[in-house]
Amino acid sequence: MRKPIAAVGATVLALSMGATNGGLAQAQRGAAPRMPAAQTTSAYNGPRTPDRKPDLNGIWQVLNSAHWNIEAHSASEGIPAGFSVVEGGTIPYQPWALAKRNENFQNRLIADPIRKCYLPGVPRATYLPFPFEITQTPKHIAVAYEFAHATRTIFLDGTAHLEDLDFWMGDARGKWDGDILVVDTVSLGDKTWFDEAGNFHSDALKVTERFTPIDATHLNYEATIDDAKVFTRPWTMSMIVYRRLEKDLELLDYECAEHVYEKLFKKPGGKP
């Protein structure tokens, strides 16, 4: 019988932030520019699979505050402060899309698709405050997420993407670039957000992920976002992923129950 899941959170030092764009904190005052999470050039010398690829099998987890907001933000009730994981600090929205993001932010307690128990999509599934498990073979990589039984299959066999379909977790095709796993994901639809702060995308979204092993217990994760309907240019987020090493560790169940969110965030009569 599986054990009940415990809440997982990241503790981050509180920042003094300047707030713009409808209350979203966009800049750090007096802070030195932050370097990328890690160098993307592979110098990996950790364990390998029989086909000599880096061994990614195991349970992994991101420990940051990107789930709440991928841009820099101050702490608030239930939300830890965090640095931006977006290269350059801010997301290059088109003007109409920035206004839409700010509207999403104001309605986030009921409008976040996660609160409706929708699957988180890509790349958000990676940095939810829950672990995920990678199972690696020469022809495909399966990823199982603790949140709501979400899964992905990344095909490495050279087959083409499926066309004219929408999947909550997308259609993923991968390849190895030396020791770096590069994954292209399309067919993601427009129903998911990048975070709880209302950062969003359209059905034109294409995501290119790069999983760069640093050593046996750390990956550098990069996700390049390409969506010409919403953004002025492609942009990239990056962060470190940590291998979980606890004894007898396994994924547990996080069952999402939409009616719980209804009770928490809606007043009688259905009003927020």
PDB file of C-alpha atoms in Angstrom:
ATOM      1  CA  MET A   1       0.000   0.000   0.000  1.00  0.00           C
ATOM      2  CA  ARG A   2       1.382   3.375  -0.972  1.00  0.00           C
ATOM      3  CA  LYS A   3       2.214   5.974   1.613  1.00  0.00           C
ATOM      4  CA  PRO A   4       0.401   9.369   1.648  1.00  0.00           C
ATOM      5  CA  ILE A   5       2.359  12.036  -0.119  1.00  0.00           C
ATOM      6  CA  ALA A   6       3.956  14.852   1.828  1.00  0.00           C
ATOM      7  CA  ALA A   7       4.031  18.345   0.452  1.00  0.00           C
ATOM      8  CA  VAL A   8       7.292  19.297  -1.195  1.00  0.00           C
ATOM      9  CA  GLY A   9       8.490  22.880  -1.304  1.00  0.00           C
ATOM     10  CA  ALA A  10      11.566  24.918  -1.982  1.00  0.00           C
ATOM     11  CA  THR A  11      12.932  27.428   0.521  1.00  0.00           C
ATOM     12  CA  VAL A  12      14.359  30.484  -1.161  1.00  0.00           C
ATOM     13  CA  LEU A  13      15.808  33.644   0.363  1.00  0.00           C
ATOM     14  CA  ALA A  14      13.375  36.550   0.173  1.00  0.00           C
ATOM     15  CA  LEU A  15      14.304  39.214  -2.369  1.00  0.00           C
ATOM     16  CA  SER A  16      13.608  42.911  -2.562  1.00  0.00           C
ATOM     17  CA  MET A  17      11.767  43.177  -5.876  1.00  0.00           C
ATOM     18  CA  GLY A  18      10.439  45.992  -8.041  1.00  0.00           C
ATOM     19  CA  ALA A  19       6.820  45.280  -9.071  1.00  0.00           C
ATOM     20  CA  THR A  20       5.529  46.091 -12.555  1.00  0.00           C
ATOM     21  CA  ASN A  21       2.966  44.778 -15.040  1.00  0.00           C
ATOM     22  CA  GLY A  22      -0.023  44.438 -12.800  1.00  0.00           C
ATOM     23  CA  GLY A  23       1.859  43.523  -9.643  1.00  0.00           C
ATOM     24  CA  LEU A  24       4.315  40.980 -11.039  1.00  0.00           C
ATOM     25  CA  ALA A  25       7.841  41.473  -9.683  1.00  0.00           C
ATOM     26  CA  GLN A  26      10.118  41.910 -12.686  1.00  0.00           C
ATOM     27  CA  ALA A  27      13.470  43.147 -11.448  1.00  0.00           C
ATOM     28  CA  GLN A  28      15.912  42.774  -8.604  1.00  0.00           C
ATOM     29  CA  ARG A  29      17.134  45.987  -7.020  1.00  0.00           C
ATOM     30  CA  GLY A  30      20.853  46.243  -6.560  1.00  0.00           C
ATOM     31  CA  ALA A  31      21.512  42.568  -7.324  1.00  0.00           C
ATOM     32  CA  ALA A  32      24.410  41.477  -9.497  1.00  0.00           C
ATOM     33  CA  PRO A  33      23.469  39.753 -12.789  1.00  0.00           C
ATOM     34  CA  ARG A  34      22.972  36.033 -12.306  1.00  0.00           C
ATOM     35  CA  MET A  35      24.894  33.520 -14.372  1.00  0.00           C
ATOM     36  CA  PRO A  36      23.097  30.603 -16.083  1.00  0.00           C
ATOM     37  CA  ALA A  37      22.441  27.627 -13.833  1.00  0.00           C
ATOM     38  CA  ALA A  38      25.303  25.634 -15.332  1.00  0.00           C
ATOM     39  CA  GLN A  39      27.496  25.353 -18.386  1.00  0.00           C
ATOM     40  CA  THR A  40      25.748  23.400 -21.131  1.00  0.00           C
ATOM     41  CA  THR A  41      28.957  21.912 -22.538  1.00  0.00           C
ATOM     42  CA  SER A  42      29.019  18.334 -21.308  1.00  0.00           C
ATOM     43  CA  ALA A  43      31.919  17.135 -19.192  1.00  0.00           C
ATOM     44  CA  TYR A  44      29.978  14.151 -17.922  1.00  0.00           C
ATOM     45  CA  ASN A  45      31.935  11.248 -16.406  1.00  0.00           C
ATOM     46  CA  GLY A  46      29.139   9.530 -14.469  1.00  0.00           C
ATOM     47  CA  PRO A  47      27.431   6.155 -14.979  1.00  0.00           C
ATOM     48  CA  ARG A  48      26.398   5.063 -18.457  1.00  0.00           C
ATOM     49  CA  THR A  49      23.918   2.629 -19.957  1.00  0.00           C
ATOM     50  CA  PRO A  50      25.077  -0.424 -21.967  1.00  0.00           C
ATOM     51  CA  ASP A  51      24.783   1.668 -25.170  1.00  0.00           C
ATOM     52  CA  ARG A  52      27.196   4.227 -23.601  1.00  0.00           C
ATOM     53  CA  LYS A  53      24.679   7.015 -23.090  1.00  0.00           C
ATOM     54  CA  PRO A  54      24.518   8.887 -19.760  1.00  0.00           C
ATOM     55  CA  ASP A  55      22.352   6.875 -17.380  1.00  0.00           C
ATOM     56  CA  LEU A  56      19.333   9.047 -16.545  1.00  0.00           C
ATOM     57  CA  ASN A  57      17.322   6.229 -14.954  1.00  0.00           C
ATOM     58  CA  GLY A  58      15.958   7.220 -11.561  1.00  0.00           C
ATOM     59  CA  ILE A  59      13.838   9.730  -9.706  1.00  0.00           C
ATOM     60  CA  TRP A  60      14.589  13.441 -10.140  1.00  0.00           C
ATOM     61  CA  GLN A  61      13.243  16.741  -8.838  1.00  0.00           C
ATOM     62  CA  VAL A  62      13.656  20.477  -9.395  1.00  0.00           C
ATOM     63  CA  LEU A  63      14.074  22.548  -6.223  1.00  0.00           C
ATOM     64  CA  ASN A  64      13.139  26.124  -7.085  1.00  0.00           C
ATOM     65  CA  SER A  65      10.085  28.379  -7.179  1.00  0.00           C
ATOM     66  CA  ALA A  66       9.446  28.269 -10.946  1.00  0.00           C
ATOM     67  CA  HIS A  67       6.111  26.498 -10.462  1.00  0.00           C
ATOM     68  CA  TRP A  68       4.759  29.678  -8.865  1.00  0.00           C
ATOM     69  CA  ASN A  69       6.442  32.123 -11.250  1.00  0.00           C
ATOM     70  CA  ILE A  70       9.236  31.538 -13.760  1.00  0.00           C
ATOM     71  CA  GLU A  71      10.147  35.246 -13.546  1.00  0.00           C
ATOM     72  CA  ALA A  72      11.644  36.884 -10.450  1.00  0.00           C
ATOM     73  CA  HIS A  73       9.086  37.412  -7.712  1.00  0.00           C
ATOM     74  CA  SER A  74       8.746  38.415  -4.090  1.00  0.00           C
ATOM     75  CA  ALA A  75       7.484  36.102  -1.389  1.00  0.00           C
ATOM     76  CA  SER A  76       3.770  36.102  -0.584  1.00  0.00           C
ATOM     77  CA  GLU A  77       1.519  33.892   1.484  1.00  0.00           C
ATOM     78  CA  GLY A  78       2.292  30.283   0.616  1.00  0.00           C
ATOM     79  CA  ILE A  79       4.721  31.277  -2.156  1.00  0.00           C
ATOM     80  CA  PRO A  80       8.506  31.438  -1.698  1.00  0.00           C
ATOM     81  CA  ALA A  81      10.473  34.254  -3.310  1.00  0.00           C
ATOM     82  CA  GLY A  82      12.495  33.257  -6.333  1.00  0.00           C
ATOM     83  CA  PHE A  83      14.934  34.319  -8.999  1.00  0.00           C
ATOM     84  CA  SER A  84      13.931  34.326 -12.648  1.00  0.00           C
ATOM     85  CA  VAL A  85      14.752  31.121 -14.522  1.00  0.00           C
ATOM     86  CA  VAL A  86      14.244  32.990 -17.813  1.00  0.00           C
ATOM     87  CA  GLU A  87      17.425  33.946 -19.609  1.00  0.00           C
ATOM     88  CA  GLY A  88      17.523  37.750 -19.673  1.00  0.00           C
ATOM     89  CA  GLY A  89      15.126  37.946 -16.744  1.00  0.00           C
ATOM     90  CA  THR A  90      11.780  38.625 -18.447  1.00  0.00           C
ATOM     91  CA  ILE A  91       9.609  36.905 -21.031  1.00  0.00           C
ATOM     92  CA  PRO A  92       9.451  38.730 -24.423  1.00  0.00           C
ATOM     93  CA  TYR A  93       5.669  39.018 -24.732  1.00  0.00           C
ATOM     94  CA  GLN A  94       3.880  40.786 -27.545  1.00  0.00           C
ATOM     95  CA  PRO A  95       1.945  43.761 -26.067  1.00  0.00           C
ATOM     96  CA  TRP A  96      -1.488  42.099 -26.271  1.00  0.00           C
ATOM     97  CA  ALA A  97      -0.085  38.922 -24.717  1.00  0.00           C
ATOM     98  CA  LEU A  98       1.483  40.816 -21.804  1.00  0.00           C
ATOM     99  CA  ALA A  99      -1.936  42.309 -21.036  1.00  0.00           C
ATOM    100  CA  LYS A 100      -3.439  38.809 -21.183  1.00  0.00           C
ATOM    101  CA  ARG A 101      -0.743  37.468 -18.851  1.00  0.00           C
ATOM    102  CA  ASN A 102      -1.525  40.236 -16.349  1.00  0.00           C
ATOM    103  CA  GLU A 103      -5.208  39.362 -16.538  1.00  0.00           C
ATOM    104  CA  ASN A 104      -4.324  35.715 -15.915  1.00  0.00           C
ATOM    105  CA  PHE A 105      -2.295  36.777 -12.885  1.00  0.00           C
ATOM    106  CA  GLN A 106      -5.241  38.593 -11.360  1.00  0.00           C
ATOM    107  CA  ASN A 107      -7.435  35.493 -11.818  1.00  0.00           C
ATOM    108  CA  ARG A 108      -4.766  32.909 -11.036  1.00  0.00           C
ATOM    109  CA  LEU A 109      -6.471  31.348  -7.993  1.00  0.00           C
ATOM    110  CA  ILE A 110      -9.258  29.991 -10.169  1.00  0.00           C
ATOM    111  CA  ALA A 111      -7.894  30.273 -13.723  1.00  0.00           C
ATOM    112  CA  ASP A 112      -4.649  28.282 -13.375  1.00  0.00           C
ATOM    113  CA  PRO A 113      -5.289  25.065 -15.348  1.00  0.00           C
ATOM    114  CA  ILE A 114      -3.604  23.072 -12.576  1.00  0.00           C
ATOM    115  CA  ARG A 115      -6.455  24.070 -10.267  1.00  0.00           C
ATOM    116  CA  LYS A 116      -8.866  22.410 -12.696  1.00  0.00           C
ATOM    117  CA  CYS A 117      -6.777  19.237 -12.463  1.00  0.00           C
ATOM    118  CA  TYR A 118      -5.607  19.507 -16.065  1.00  0.00           C
ATOM    119  CA  LEU A 119      -2.272  17.897 -16.887  1.00  0.00           C
ATOM    120  CA  PRO A 120       0.592  20.401 -16.459  1.00  0.00           C
ATOM    121  CA  GLY A 121       2.044  20.264 -19.971  1.00  0.00           C
ATOM    122  CA  VAL A 122       5.634  20.832 -21.060  1.00  0.00           C
ATOM    123  CA  PRO A 123       7.848  22.235 -19.637  1.00  0.00           C
ATOM    124  CA  ARG A 124       5.855  22.903 -16.446  1.00  0.00           C
ATOM    125  CA  ALA A 125       5.658  19.224 -15.502  1.00  0.00           C
ATOM    126  CA  THR A 126       9.431  19.242 -14.964  1.00  0.00           C
ATOM    127  CA  TYR A 127       9.457  21.946 -12.280  1.00  0.00           C
ATOM    128  CA  LEU A 128       6.273  21.242 -10.383  1.00  0.00           C
ATOM    129  CA  PRO A 129       7.146  20.722  -6.683  1.00  0.00           C
ATOM    130  CA  PHE A 130       6.867  16.945  -7.144  1.00  0.00           C
ATOM    131  CA  PRO A 131       9.392  14.321  -8.263  1.00  0.00           C
ATOM    132  CA  PHE A 132       9.371  12.515 -11.596  1.00  0.00           C
ATOM    133  CA  GLU A 133      10.929   9.246 -12.749  1.00  0.00           C
ATOM    134  CA  ILE A 134      12.922   8.594 -15.936  1.00  0.00           C
ATOM    135  CA  THR A 135      13.055   5.128 -17.484  1.00  0.00           C
ATOM    136  CA  GLN A 136      15.596   4.985 -20.302  1.00  0.00           C
ATOM    137  CA  THR A 137      15.980   2.564 -23.217  1.00  0.00           C
ATOM    138  CA  PRO A 138      17.920   2.897 -26.495  1.00  0.00           C
ATOM    139  CA  LYS A 139      14.739   3.639 -28.493  1.00  0.00           C
ATOM    140  CA  HIS A 140      12.652   5.693 -26.114  1.00  0.00           C
ATOM    141  CA  ILE A 141      12.622   7.444 -22.750  1.00  0.00           C
ATOM    142  CA  ALA A 142       9.548   7.301 -20.532  1.00  0.00           C
ATOM    143  CA  VAL A 143       8.915   9.979 -17.929  1.00  0.00           C
ATOM    144  CA  ALA A 144       6.366   9.456 -15.150  1.00  0.00           C
ATOM    145  CA  TYR A 145       5.345  12.421 -13.005  1.00  0.00           C
ATOM    146  CA  GLU A 146       3.940  12.208  -9.501  1.00  0.00           C
ATOM    147  CA  PHE A 147       1.339  14.906 -10.189  1.00  0.00           C
ATOM    148  CA  ALA A 148      -1.943  13.471 -11.498  1.00  0.00           C
ATOM    149  CA  HIS A 149      -0.281  10.419 -13.096  1.00  0.00           C
ATOM    150  CA  ALA A 150       1.084  12.531 -15.964  1.00  0.00           C
ATOM    151  CA  THR A 151       3.397  10.690 -18.379  1.00  0.00           C
ATOM    152  CA  ARG A 152       5.475  11.328 -21.496  1.00  0.00           C
ATOM    153  CA  THR A 153       7.164   9.062 -24.017  1.00  0.00           C
ATOM    154  CA  ILE A 154      10.160  10.557 -25.811  1.00  0.00           C
ATOM    155  CA  PHE A 155      10.832   8.551 -28.961  1.00  0.00           C
ATOM    156  CA  LEU A 156      14.481   8.180 -30.000  1.00  0.00           C
ATOM    157  CA  ASP A 157      13.889   5.990 -33.073  1.00  0.00           C
ATOM    158  CA  GLY A 158      13.892   8.763 -35.678  1.00  0.00           C
ATOM    159  CA  THR A 159      10.161   8.670 -36.384  1.00  0.00           C
ATOM    160  CA  ALA A 160       8.460  11.910 -37.412  1.00  0.00           C
ATOM    161  CA  HIS A 161       6.092  13.943 -35.256  1.00  0.00           C
ATOM    162  CA  LEU A 162       2.393  13.216 -35.522  1.00  0.00           C
ATOM    163  CA  GLU A 163       0.481  16.003 -37.258  1.00  0.00           C
ATOM    164  CA  ASP A 164      -2.722  17.960 -36.534  1.00  0.00           C
ATOM    165  CA  LEU A 165      -3.203  16.574 -33.036  1.00  0.00           C
ATOM    166  CA  ASP A 166      -3.211  18.099 -29.565  1.00  0.00           C
ATOM    167  CA  PHE A 167      -1.883  16.314 -26.495  1.00  0.00           C
ATOM    168  CA  TRP A 168      -1.738  17.691 -22.967  1.00  0.00           C
ATOM    169  CA  MET A 169       1.880  16.519 -22.684  1.00  0.00           C
ATOM    170  CA  GLY A 170       2.699  16.970 -26.369  1.00  0.00           C
ATOM    171  CA  ASP A 171       4.306  14.742 -28.986  1.00  0.00           C
ATOM    172  CA  ALA A 172       8.018  14.344 -28.164  1.00  0.00           C
ATOM    173  CA  ARG A 173      10.931  13.239 -30.344  1.00  0.00           C
ATOM    174  CA  GLY A 174      14.468  13.094 -28.973  1.00  0.00           C
ATOM    175  CA  LYS A 175      18.068  12.551 -29.995  1.00  0.00           C
ATOM    176  CA  TRP A 176      21.474  12.472 -28.338  1.00  0.00           C
ATOM    177  CA  ASP A 177      23.887  15.302 -29.108  1.00  0.00           C
ATOM    178  CA  GLY A 178      26.969  13.748 -27.573  1.00  0.00           C
ATOM    179  CA  ASP A 179      26.028  13.365 -23.911  1.00  0.00           C
ATOM    180  CA  ILE A 180      23.134  15.851 -24.131  1.00  0.00           C
ATOM    181  CA  LEU A 181      19.568  14.640 -24.597  1.00  0.00           C
ATOM    182  CA  VAL A 182      17.724  17.042 -26.940  1.00  0.00           C
ATOM    183  CA  VAL A 183      13.924  16.746 -27.070  1.00  0.00           C
ATOM    184  CA  ASP A 184      11.556  18.536 -29.467  1.00  0.00           C
ATOM    185  CA  THR A 185       7.911  18.617 -28.363  1.00  0.00           C
ATOM    186  CA  VAL A 186       4.962  19.848 -30.454  1.00  0.00           C
ATOM    187  CA  SER A 187       1.154  19.415 -30.498  1.00  0.00           C
ATOM    188  CA  LEU A 188       0.822  20.900 -27.014  1.00  0.00           C
ATOM    189  CA  GLY A 189      -2.430  22.811 -27.517  1.00  0.00           C
ATOM    190  CA  ASP A 190      -3.127  26.050 -25.667  1.00  0.00           C
ATOM    191  CA  LYS A 191      -4.742  24.895 -22.416  1.00  0.00           C
ATOM    192  CA  THR A 192      -1.700  24.890 -20.107  1.00  0.00           C
ATOM    193  CA  TRP A 193       0.310  27.633 -18.383  1.00  0.00           C
ATOM    194  CA  PHE A 194       4.028  27.840 -17.669  1.00  0.00           C
ATOM    195  CA  ASP A 195       3.411  28.669 -13.999  1.00  0.00           C
ATOM    196  CA  GLU A 196       0.865  29.802 -11.434  1.00  0.00           C
ATOM    197  CA  ALA A 197       1.495  33.473 -12.315  1.00  0.00           C
ATOM    198  CA  GLY A 198      -0.411  33.242 -15.591  1.00  0.00           C
ATOM    199  CA  ASN A 199       2.466  32.975 -18.061  1.00  0.00           C
ATOM    200  CA  PHE A 200       0.873  31.276 -21.046  1.00  0.00           C
ATOM    201  CA  HIS A 201       1.262  30.178 -24.665  1.00  0.00           C
ATOM    202  CA  SER A 202      -0.811  29.445 -27.768  1.00  0.00           C
ATOM    203  CA  ASP A 203      -1.414  26.285 -29.788  1.00  0.00           C
ATOM    204  CA  ALA A 204       1.659  27.215 -31.875  1.00  0.00           C
ATOM    205  CA  LEU A 205       3.997  26.333 -29.001  1.00  0.00           C
ATOM    206  CA  LYS A 206       7.112  24.315 -29.761  1.00  0.00           C
ATOM    207  CA  VAL A 207       9.456  23.373 -26.916  1.00  0.00           C
ATOM    208  CA  THR A 208      13.074  22.260 -27.302  1.00  0.00           C
ATOM    209  CA  GLU A 209      14.500  20.751 -24.123  1.00  0.00           C
ATOM    210  CA  ARG A 210      18.145  19.994 -23.407  1.00  0.00           C
ATOM    211  CA  PHE A 211      18.999  17.623 -20.560  1.00  0.00           C
ATOM    212  CA  THR A 212      22.732  18.056 -19.912  1.00  0.00           C
ATOM    213  CA  PRO A 213      24.179  15.687 -17.284  1.00  0.00           C
ATOM    214  CA  ILE A 214      26.668  17.438 -15.030  1.00  0.00           C
ATOM    215  CA  ASP A 215      27.519  14.442 -12.854  1.00  0.00           C
ATOM    216  CA  ALA A 216      25.737  11.361 -11.500  1.00  0.00           C
ATOM    217  CA  THR A 217      23.247  13.416  -9.459  1.00  0.00           C
ATOM    218  CA  HIS A 218      22.700  16.690 -11.347  1.00  0.00           C
ATOM    219  CA  LEU A 219      21.264  17.677 -14.723  1.00  0.00           C
ATOM    220  CA  ASN A 220      21.167  21.107 -16.307  1.00  0.00           C
ATOM    221  CA  TYR A 221      17.709  21.518 -17.818  1.00  0.00           C
ATOM    222  CA  GLU A 222      16.977  24.054 -20.547  1.00  0.00           C
ATOM    223  CA  ALA A 223      13.678  24.626 -22.331  1.00  0.00           C
ATOM    224  CA  THR A 224      13.552  26.924 -25.350  1.00  0.00           C
ATOM    225  CA  ILE A 225      10.067  28.311 -26.020  1.00  0.00           C
ATOM    226  CA  ASP A 226       9.071  29.094 -29.611  1.00  0.00           C
ATOM    227  CA  ASP A 227       5.591  30.574 -30.101  1.00  0.00           C
ATOM    228  CA  ALA A 228       5.329  33.365 -32.661  1.00  0.00           C
ATOM    229  CA  LYS A 229       1.659  34.005 -31.825  1.00  0.00           C
ATOM    230  CA  VAL A 230       2.483  35.140 -28.270  1.00  0.00           C
ATOM    231  CA  PHE A 231       6.171  36.137 -28.050  1.00  0.00           C
ATOM    232  CA  THR A 232       8.385  38.496 -30.043  1.00  0.00           C
ATOM    233  CA  ARG A 233      11.172  35.891 -30.253  1.00  0.00           C
ATOM    234  CA  PRO A 234      12.095  32.447 -28.897  1.00  0.00           C
ATOM    235  CA  TRP A 235      13.337  32.451 -25.301  1.00  0.00           C
ATOM    236  CA  THR A 236      14.889  29.967 -22.893  1.00  0.00           C
ATOM    237  CA  MET A 237      14.510  29.001 -19.256  1.00  0.00           C
ATOM    238  CA  SER A 238      17.134  26.970 -17.390  1.00  0.00           C
ATOM    239  CA  MET A 239      17.513  25.283 -14.004  1.00  0.00           C
ATOM    240  CA  ILE A 240      19.189  22.399 -12.175  1.00  0.00           C
ATOM    241  CA  VAL A 241      17.473  19.032 -11.694  1.00  0.00           C
ATOM    242  CA  TYR A 242      18.562  16.885  -8.726  1.00  0.00           C
ATOM    243  CA  ARG A 243      18.577  13.108  -8.473  1.00  0.00           C
ATOM    244  CA  ARG A 244      16.723  11.865  -5.381  1.00  0.00           C
ATOM    245  CA  LEU A 245      18.841   9.405  -3.408  1.00  0.00           C
ATOM    246  CA  GLU A 246      16.656   8.332  -0.474  1.00  0.00           C
ATOM    247  CA  LYS A 247      16.567   4.627   0.375  1.00  0.00           C
ATOM    248  CA  ASP A 248      13.578   2.719  -1.077  1.00  0.00           C
ATOM    249  CA  LEU A 249      12.364   5.845  -2.861  1.00  0.00           C
ATOM    250  CA  GLU A 250       9.420   5.527  -5.244  1.00  0.00           C
ATOM    251  CA  LEU A 251       6.852   7.797  -6.845  1.00  0.00           C
ATOM    252  CA  LEU A 252       3.757   8.168  -4.705  1.00  0.00           C
ATOM    253  CA  ASP A 253       0.259   9.256  -5.739  1.00  0.00           C
ATOM    254  CA  TYR A 254      -0.877  12.857  -5.922  1.00  0.00           C
ATOM    255  CA  GLU A 255      -4.542  12.654  -6.851  1.00  0.00           C
ATOM    256  CA  CYS A 256      -5.884  16.007  -8.003  1.00  0.00           C
ATOM    257  CA  ALA A 257      -9.453  16.713  -6.849  1.00  0.00           C
ATOM    258  CA  GLU A 258     -11.032  19.701  -8.568  1.00  0.00           C
ATOM    259  CA  HIS A 259     -13.861  20.019  -6.043  1.00  0.00           C
ATOM    260  CA  VAL A 260     -11.272  20.792  -3.336  1.00  0.00           C
ATOM    261  CA  TYR A 261     -10.132  23.863  -5.259  1.00  0.00           C
ATOM    262  CA  GLU A 262     -13.762  24.862  -5.806  1.00  0.00           C
ATOM    263  CA  LYS A 263     -14.351  24.878  -2.047  1.00  0.00           C
ATOM    264  CA  LEU A 264     -11.139  26.742  -1.294  1.00  0.00           C
ATOM    265  CA  PHE A 265     -11.327  29.520  -3.871  1.00  0.00           C
ATOM    266  CA  LYS A 266     -15.013  30.062  -4.707  1.00  0.00           C
ATOM    267  CA  LYS A 267     -17.738  31.649  -2.643  1.00  0.00           C
ATOM    268  CA  PRO A 268     -21.352  30.429  -2.622  1.00  0.00           C
ATOM    269  CA  GLY A 269     -22.954  31.080  -5.981  1.00  0.00           C
ATOM    270  CA  GLY A 270     -19.786  30.201  -7.907  1.00  0.00           C
ATOM    271  CA  LYS A 271     -18.123  33.606  -7.633  1.00  0.00           C
ATOM    272  CA  PRO A 272     -14.335  33.768  -7.021  1.00  0.00           C
TER     273      PRO A 272
END
